[in-house]
Amino acid sequence: RCPSHMQPWMSPWTRKGTRQENCHAGGCDRRLAGQHEVTSLAQRLAAALAPLADALDTPSKRVAAPKLAEMQQAGVQWPAEFHPALLASHAGMVATFERKGGRGALVKSIGEKDSTLFQLEGIDGEIHAVTWDESGLLVVTSSGTLAECAGAAAGGKWACRQMSVERLPAGFK
């Protein structure tokens, strides 16, 4: 048999079905065998992602930021020796909290000047964050525990219970 550079050129379709089908074009390398599946998968993936790429490439319409109401001083009278550090609001009511001790004050409506003190019961550690929704408060303490305070404050107390979930990462100060 003559060396490959001396072989007469044969069109690929005359050898269809063999591994050496594309030898004349440099396709005889065994490492490239089976690449058809990868190529096919890449083409399908590119076709599936094309609409997403087009959408991301298209400049989006700028949405104007909503106009916020001007801040106004409320003039709420806090109880003596009460120093609020956190605030949560829900349904027109505002609750403020001291970080240490679990004390809070409730203002029942925005225009009201008086506040009512309450104590969060069942909270261990300093309060790190608080949020308020229709089911009540969710409190995060500096120890990483989560506490749920259902309902609302009644009789100067707001009952809370620690949730049975993993503690959040330590390091809150």
Coordinates of C-alpha atoms in Angstrom, one line a residue:
R1 CA 0.0 0.0 0.0
C2 CA 1.3 3.5 -0.9
P3 CA 1.8 6.2 1.8
S4 CA -1.3 8.3 2.4
H5 CA -0.1 11.4 0.6
M6 CA 0.3 9.2 -2.6
Q7 CA -3.2 7.6 -2.4
P8 CA -5.6 8.8 -4.9
W9 CA -8.3 11.1 -3.5
M10 CA -11.6 9.2 -2.8
S11 CA -14.8 11.0 -2.0
P12 CA -16.1 10.4 1.5
W13 CA -19.4 8.9 0.4
T14 CA -17.6 5.9 -1.2
R15 CA -16.5 4.8 2.3
K16 CA -19.6 5.6 4.2
G17 CA -20.1 3.7 7.4
T18 CA -16.4 3.3 8.3
R19 CA -14.5 5.0 11.0
Q20 CA -12.0 6.3 8.4
E21 CA -14.7 8.1 6.5
N22 CA -13.1 11.6 6.8
C23 CA -9.4 10.6 6.7
H24 CA -8.8 12.9 3.8
A25 CA -10.0 15.9 5.9
G26 CA -8.0 14.9 9.0
G27 CA -10.8 13.1 10.7
C28 CA -9.0 9.7 11.3
D29 CA -8.0 10.5 14.9
R30 CA -9.7 8.0 17.3
R31 CA -9.9 10.6 20.0
L32 CA -12.4 12.4 17.9
A33 CA -14.6 9.3 17.5
G34 CA -17.9 9.8 19.4
Q35 CA -17.7 13.6 19.2
H36 CA -20.9 13.6 17.2
E37 CA -23.0 13.1 20.3
V38 CA -21.3 16.0 22.0
T39 CA -21.7 18.2 19.0
S40 CA -25.3 17.3 18.7
L41 CA -26.0 18.1 22.3
A42 CA -24.2 21.4 22.0
Q43 CA -26.3 22.3 19.0
R44 CA -29.5 21.5 20.8
L45 CA -28.4 23.5 23.8
A46 CA -27.5 26.5 21.7
A47 CA -30.9 26.3 19.9
A48 CA -32.7 26.1 23.3
L49 CA -30.7 29.0 24.8
A50 CA -30.9 31.3 21.7
P51 CA -34.2 33.0 22.7
L52 CA -32.8 33.7 26.2
A53 CA -29.6 35.1 24.8
D54 CA -31.6 37.3 22.4
A55 CA -33.8 38.5 25.3
L56 CA -30.8 39.4 27.4
D57 CA -29.1 41.1 24.5
T58 CA -32.1 43.3 23.8
P59 CA -32.0 46.6 25.9
S60 CA -34.9 46.6 28.3
K61 CA -37.3 49.4 28.7
R62 CA -36.5 51.6 31.6
V63 CA -39.1 51.6 34.3
A64 CA -39.5 54.8 36.3
A65 CA -39.0 54.4 40.0
P66 CA -42.1 54.9 42.0
K67 CA -42.5 58.3 43.5
L68 CA -42.0 58.0 47.3
A69 CA -43.9 60.1 49.7
E70 CA -41.9 62.8 51.4
M71 CA -40.7 61.8 54.8
Q72 CA -42.4 63.7 57.6
Q73 CA -41.7 63.8 61.3
A74 CA -44.3 61.8 63.2
G75 CA -43.9 63.4 66.6
V76 CA -44.6 60.2 68.5
Q77 CA -44.1 60.4 72.2
W78 CA -42.0 57.4 73.3
P79 CA -42.3 56.2 76.9
A80 CA -39.5 57.4 79.2
E81 CA -36.3 55.4 79.0
F82 CA -37.4 53.7 75.8
H83 CA -34.8 53.9 73.0
P84 CA -36.0 52.3 69.8
A85 CA -33.5 50.8 67.4
L86 CA -35.6 48.6 65.1
L87 CA -38.9 49.3 63.3
A88 CA -41.5 47.1 61.7
S89 CA -44.9 48.1 60.2
H90 CA -48.0 46.3 59.1
A91 CA -51.5 47.4 58.1
G92 CA -50.9 51.0 59.0
M93 CA -49.5 50.2 62.5
V94 CA -45.8 50.7 63.5
A95 CA -43.9 48.8 66.1
T96 CA -40.5 49.8 67.3
F97 CA -38.1 47.6 69.4
E98 CA -35.1 48.0 71.6
R99 CA -32.3 45.6 70.7
K100 CA -31.8 44.5 74.3
G101 CA -34.5 43.4 76.7
G102 CA -37.2 42.6 74.2
R103 CA -39.2 45.8 74.8
G104 CA -41.3 47.3 72.1
A105 CA -43.7 50.1 71.5
L106 CA -46.8 50.1 69.3
V107 CA -48.3 53.0 67.4
K108 CA -51.7 52.0 66.1
S109 CA -51.9 54.5 63.2
I110 CA -49.5 56.8 61.4
G111 CA -51.1 60.0 62.7
E112 CA -51.3 58.9 66.3
K113 CA -48.9 60.6 68.8
D114 CA -49.1 58.1 71.6
S115 CA -47.4 54.7 71.8
T116 CA -48.1 51.6 74.0
L117 CA -45.3 49.7 75.5
F118 CA -45.2 45.9 75.3
Q119 CA -42.7 43.1 76.2
L120 CA -41.7 40.3 73.8
E121 CA -41.8 37.1 75.8
G122 CA -39.8 34.0 74.9
I123 CA -36.9 35.9 73.2
D124 CA -33.4 35.0 74.1
G125 CA -30.6 37.3 73.2
E126 CA -30.4 40.7 71.6
I127 CA -32.9 41.4 68.8
H128 CA -31.0 41.6 65.5
A129 CA -33.9 42.0 63.0
V130 CA -37.7 41.9 63.0
T131 CA -40.4 41.7 60.3
W132 CA -44.2 41.9 60.7
D133 CA -46.9 40.4 58.5
E134 CA -50.5 39.2 58.8
S135 CA -49.4 36.2 60.9
G136 CA -47.4 38.3 63.4
L137 CA -43.7 39.0 64.0
L138 CA -40.6 37.1 62.9
V139 CA -37.6 37.9 65.1
V140 CA -34.0 37.1 64.5
T141 CA -31.8 37.3 67.6
S142 CA -28.0 37.8 67.9
S143 CA -27.7 34.1 68.9
G144 CA -29.0 33.2 65.5
T145 CA -32.4 31.8 66.7
L146 CA -35.6 32.6 65.0
A147 CA -38.7 33.4 67.0
E148 CA -42.3 33.6 65.9
C149 CA -44.6 36.0 67.7
A150 CA -48.2 35.2 66.5
G151 CA -51.0 37.6 66.6
A152 CA -50.5 40.9 68.2
A153 CA -49.5 42.4 71.6
A154 CA -52.2 42.1 74.3
G155 CA -52.0 43.3 77.8
G156 CA -48.5 44.7 77.4
K157 CA -47.1 41.3 76.3
W158 CA -46.5 39.7 72.9
A159 CA -45.9 35.9 73.3
C160 CA -43.1 34.5 71.1
R161 CA -41.8 31.0 70.6
Q162 CA -38.5 29.8 69.2
M163 CA -38.9 28.1 65.9
S164 CA -37.4 24.6 65.6
V165 CA -35.1 25.4 62.7
E166 CA -31.3 25.5 62.4
R167 CA -29.7 28.6 64.0
L168 CA -28.5 31.2 61.6
P169 CA -24.8 31.7 61.3
A170 CA -23.2 33.2 64.4
G171 CA -21.5 36.5 64.4
F172 CA -24.3 39.0 64.8
K173 CA -23.2 41.9 66.9

